């Protein structure tokens, strides 16, 4: 029985997507059937998540990798050529993990190189001024956070309150405190990445000053809020 015939049975509820073999789900996915896509996600999410976690050891990175994998699976569904869905998904997530490891190595070497340059002391006092400017920039971004999020973040990072103390002070759940701090860090990191891009894109900013400012900004942020 072909997928078209099974589609009628699916619509009438005689069979469910969970009963379909991978081959039929691939056909449905290519045809833009969101239920087939959802079944693929439900069928393979946990096993791919466990596999990725063993390789990465970071649940946030695992979530990002999985989200990217399944987003691409849907966006490029019409180009999907495989008849081996499980094999395709394993290879896809393996490649994403490899890319992430490669990015980590490049990033680590880049930061080490920059820090060696800074530690050598080859920078002018003018850069100290820029460090102060970056500190003000961080404070400005914190001030731009939503009121509740900013209050929770400052009580945690500036006042040193525990999550429990913040929850009692603001009369909210500890889980809410944790979520607000996590969201604040995500927003600030995202905005600082934008700053990095702007500096890296600037042809009028001296390289050495730019390098120092980037390192300074990273150190300030990690020391105060990381």
Tab-separated table of C-alpha atoms in Angstrom:
chain	number	residue	atom	x	y	z
A	1	UNK	CA	0.000	0.000	0.000
A	2	UNK	CA	1.436	3.382	-1.040
A	3	UNK	CA	1.632	6.511	1.071
A	4	UNK	CA	-1.322	8.080	-0.741
A	5	UNK	CA	-3.524	5.147	0.183
A	6	UNK	CA	-2.275	5.250	3.751
A	7	UNK	CA	-3.021	8.974	3.884
A	8	UNK	CA	-6.722	8.168	3.657
A	9	UNK	CA	-6.407	5.720	6.535
A	10	UNK	CA	-4.474	8.350	8.505
A	11	UNK	CA	-7.156	10.968	7.958
A	12	UNK	CA	-9.906	8.602	9.071
A	13	UNK	CA	-7.899	7.570	12.128
A	14	UNK	CA	-7.744	3.910	11.124
A	15	UNK	CA	-3.976	4.019	11.445
A	16	UNK	CA	-1.688	6.513	13.205
A	17	UNK	CA	1.575	8.118	12.154
A	18	UNK	CA	3.322	6.177	14.910
A	19	UNK	CA	2.496	2.996	12.977
A	20	UNK	CA	4.127	4.188	9.753
A	21	UNK	CA	7.593	2.920	8.827
A	22	UNK	CA	10.374	5.435	8.210
A	23	UNK	CA	9.980	5.100	4.439
A	24	UNK	CA	6.433	6.438	4.582
A	25	UNK	CA	7.430	9.245	6.936
A	26	UNK	CA	10.095	10.335	4.445
A	27	UNK	CA	7.491	10.440	1.663
A	28	UNK	CA	5.152	12.415	3.888
A	29	UNK	CA	7.903	14.783	4.931
A	30	UNK	CA	8.864	15.491	1.312
A	31	UNK	CA	5.194	16.219	0.591
A	32	UNK	CA	5.092	18.763	3.415
A	33	UNK	CA	3.050	16.659	5.830
A	34	UNK	CA	3.686	18.295	9.217
A	35	UNK	CA	2.297	15.282	11.074
A	36	UNK	CA	4.939	13.094	9.423
A	37	UNK	CA	7.591	15.624	10.446
A	38	UNK	CA	6.303	15.634	14.022
A	39	UNK	CA	6.401	11.836	14.136
A	40	UNK	CA	10.013	11.848	12.924
A	41	UNK	CA	10.854	14.383	15.631
A	42	UNK	CA	9.140	12.366	18.352
A	43	UNK	CA	10.635	9.097	17.103
A	44	UNK	CA	14.257	10.245	16.972
A	45	UNK	CA	14.559	13.238	19.318
A	46	UNK	CA	15.508	11.361	22.477
A	47	UNK	CA	17.968	8.964	20.892
A	48	UNK	CA	19.688	11.799	19.000
A	49	UNK	CA	19.687	13.941	22.125
A	50	UNK	CA	21.365	11.194	24.177
A	51	UNK	CA	23.908	10.583	21.423
A	52	UNK	CA	24.742	14.301	21.175
A	53	UNK	CA	25.002	14.714	24.940
A	54	UNK	CA	27.586	11.914	25.157
A	55	UNK	CA	29.695	13.802	22.619
A	56	UNK	CA	29.139	17.381	23.828
A	57	UNK	CA	28.391	17.111	27.542
A	58	UNK	CA	26.474	20.382	27.433
A	59	UNK	CA	22.709	20.265	27.370
A	60	UNK	CA	22.316	23.800	25.993
A	61	UNK	CA	24.585	22.971	23.054
A	62	UNK	CA	22.695	19.729	22.511
A	63	UNK	CA	19.414	21.640	22.331
A	64	UNK	CA	20.912	24.072	19.806
A	65	UNK	CA	22.279	21.244	17.652
A	66	UNK	CA	18.975	19.372	17.674
A	67	UNK	CA	16.992	22.501	16.882
A	68	UNK	CA	19.246	23.279	13.950
A	69	UNK	CA	19.080	19.686	12.712
A	70	UNK	CA	15.291	19.443	12.735
A	71	UNK	CA	14.844	22.955	11.380
A	72	UNK	CA	17.029	22.097	8.391
A	73	UNK	CA	15.223	18.794	7.987
A	74	UNK	CA	11.963	20.666	7.480
A	75	UNK	CA	13.346	23.537	5.415
A	76	UNK	CA	15.200	21.174	3.053
A	77	UNK	CA	12.596	18.398	3.091
A	78	UNK	CA	12.049	18.529	-0.659
A	79	UNK	CA	15.775	17.902	-1.235
A	80	UNK	CA	15.881	14.851	1.045
A	81	UNK	CA	17.220	11.958	-1.015
A	82	UNK	CA	17.856	9.284	1.591
A	83	UNK	CA	15.817	6.129	2.090
A	84	UNK	CA	17.539	5.464	5.439
A	85	UNK	CA	16.090	8.025	7.821
A	86	UNK	CA	17.883	6.909	11.000
A	87	UNK	CA	21.226	6.750	9.178
A	88	UNK	CA	20.657	10.158	7.660
A	89	UNK	CA	19.833	11.733	11.022
A	90	UNK	CA	22.854	10.164	12.747
A	91	UNK	CA	25.227	11.367	10.042
A	92	UNK	CA	23.652	14.823	10.114
A	93	UNK	CA	24.001	15.246	13.869
A	94	UNK	CA	27.492	13.750	13.807
A	95	UNK	CA	28.550	16.371	11.255
A	96	UNK	CA	27.052	19.151	13.343
A	97	UNK	CA	28.924	17.913	16.412
A	98	UNK	CA	32.168	17.800	14.401
A	99	UNK	CA	31.551	21.363	13.216
A	100	UNK	CA	30.905	22.482	16.775
A	101	UNK	CA	34.131	20.869	18.016
A	102	UNK	CA	36.054	22.504	15.167
A	103	UNK	CA	34.515	25.864	16.044
A	104	UNK	CA	35.506	25.371	19.692
A	105	UNK	CA	39.119	24.660	18.731
A	106	UNK	CA	39.346	27.688	16.433
A	107	UNK	CA	37.686	29.900	19.037
A	108	UNK	CA	39.984	28.644	21.807
A	109	UNK	CA	43.126	29.235	19.747
A	110	UNK	CA	41.899	32.673	18.753
A	111	UNK	CA	41.197	33.689	22.347
A	112	UNK	CA	44.542	32.287	23.519
A	113	UNK	CA	46.309	34.272	20.830
A	114	UNK	CA	44.515	37.444	21.790
A	115	UNK	CA	45.173	36.959	25.493
A	116	UNK	CA	48.871	36.387	24.827
A	117	UNK	CA	48.912	39.669	22.995
A	118	UNK	CA	47.188	41.444	25.878
A	119	UNK	CA	49.431	39.814	28.486
A	120	UNK	CA	52.453	41.094	26.585
A	121	UNK	CA	51.386	44.601	27.609
A	122	UNK	CA	51.623	46.000	24.091
A	123	UNK	CA	48.703	48.341	24.347
A	124	UNK	CA	48.333	51.997	25.130
A	125	UNK	CA	46.670	53.705	28.078
A	126	UNK	CA	44.104	54.918	25.591
A	127	UNK	CA	42.726	51.396	25.593
A	128	UNK	CA	42.108	51.685	29.320
A	129	UNK	CA	39.686	54.436	28.437
A	130	UNK	CA	37.952	52.116	26.016
A	131	UNK	CA	37.737	49.449	28.717
A	132	UNK	CA	35.841	51.963	30.818
A	133	UNK	CA	33.630	52.712	27.842
A	134	UNK	CA	32.876	49.018	27.429
A	135	UNK	CA	31.972	48.758	31.090
A	136	UNK	CA	29.512	51.582	30.596
A	137	UNK	CA	28.219	49.792	27.500
A	138	UNK	CA	27.541	46.646	29.531
A	139	UNK	CA	25.723	48.652	32.181
A	140	UNK	CA	23.676	50.335	29.481
A	141	UNK	CA	22.614	46.969	28.081
A	142	UNK	CA	21.675	45.772	31.556
A	143	UNK	CA	19.582	48.904	32.021
A	144	UNK	CA	17.776	48.066	28.765
A	145	UNK	CA	16.596	44.685	30.093
A	146	UNK	CA	12.912	44.354	31.049
A	147	UNK	CA	12.329	45.711	34.563
A	148	UNK	CA	11.640	42.401	36.303
A	149	UNK	CA	14.508	40.657	34.542
A	150	UNK	CA	16.885	43.542	35.321
A	151	UNK	CA	15.902	43.559	38.984
A	152	UNK	CA	16.463	39.818	39.352
A	153	UNK	CA	19.750	39.979	37.438
A	154	UNK	CA	21.170	42.850	39.497
A	155	UNK	CA	20.135	41.302	42.803
A	156	UNK	CA	21.972	38.152	41.748
A	157	UNK	CA	25.068	39.587	40.102
A	158	UNK	CA	25.541	42.948	41.824
A	159	UNK	CA	24.135	42.256	45.285
A	160	UNK	CA	25.127	38.600	45.468
A	161	UNK	CA	21.680	37.389	46.517
A	162	UNK	CA	20.966	33.668	46.224
A	163	UNK	CA	18.044	32.521	44.112
A	164	UNK	CA	16.116	31.776	47.291
A	165	UNK	CA	16.789	35.243	48.715
A	166	UNK	CA	15.698	36.893	45.468
A	167	UNK	CA	12.549	34.790	45.365
A	168	UNK	CA	11.681	35.800	48.937
A	169	UNK	CA	12.506	39.468	48.311
A	170	UNK	CA	10.386	39.718	45.152
A	171	UNK	CA	7.763	37.189	46.236
A	172	UNK	CA	8.286	34.986	43.173
A	173	UNK	CA	9.249	31.341	42.654
A	174	UNK	CA	12.918	30.297	42.663
A	175	UNK	CA	12.311	28.714	39.256
A	176	UNK	CA	11.241	32.122	37.942
A	177	UNK	CA	14.431	33.662	39.325
A	178	UNK	CA	16.568	31.054	37.600
A	179	UNK	CA	14.727	31.527	34.302
A	180	UNK	CA	15.022	35.325	34.439
A	181	UNK	CA	18.786	35.155	35.044
A	182	UNK	CA	19.251	32.639	32.238
A	183	UNK	CA	17.252	34.811	29.841
A	184	UNK	CA	19.175	37.935	30.879
A	185	UNK	CA	22.510	36.224	30.172
A	186	UNK	CA	21.284	35.040	26.778
A	187	UNK	CA	20.180	38.553	25.841
A	188	UNK	CA	23.419	40.169	26.998
A	189	UNK	CA	25.618	37.609	25.259
A	190	UNK	CA	23.651	38.047	22.061
A	191	UNK	CA	24.000	41.827	22.214
A	192	UNK	CA	27.721	41.653	22.919
A	193	UNK	CA	28.150	39.403	19.908
A	194	UNK	CA	26.573	42.188	17.879
A	195	UNK	CA	29.167	44.576	19.274
A	196	UNK	CA	31.929	42.147	18.319
A	197	UNK	CA	30.582	42.040	14.786
A	198	UNK	CA	30.415	45.819	14.544
A	199	UNK	CA	34.002	46.206	15.689
A	200	UNK	CA	35.224	43.436	13.444
A	201	UNK	CA	33.428	45.088	10.542
A	202	UNK	CA	34.931	48.501	11.208
A	203	UNK	CA	37.804	49.511	8.960
A	204	UNK	CA	38.442	52.626	11.052
A	205	UNK	CA	39.127	50.905	14.339
A	206	UNK	CA	42.838	50.105	14.894
A	207	UNK	CA	43.431	46.365	15.070
A	208	UNK	CA	45.364	46.431	18.338
A	209	UNK	CA	42.759	48.605	20.009
A	210	UNK	CA	40.008	46.377	18.723
A	211	UNK	CA	41.763	43.267	20.031
A	212	UNK	CA	42.253	44.795	23.434
A	213	UNK	CA	38.682	46.008	23.641
A	214	UNK	CA	37.291	42.614	22.696
A	215	UNK	CA	39.349	40.888	25.363
A	216	UNK	CA	38.517	43.545	27.908
A	217	UNK	CA	34.839	43.233	27.212
A	218	UNK	CA	34.994	39.464	27.530
A	219	UNK	CA	36.922	39.673	30.804
A	220	UNK	CA	34.595	42.298	32.247
A	221	UNK	CA	31.519	40.281	31.386
A	222	UNK	CA	32.844	36.929	32.611
A	223	UNK	CA	34.213	38.444	35.807
A	224	UNK	CA	31.103	40.358	36.707
A	225	UNK	CA	28.306	38.244	35.310
A	226	UNK	CA	29.609	34.957	33.939
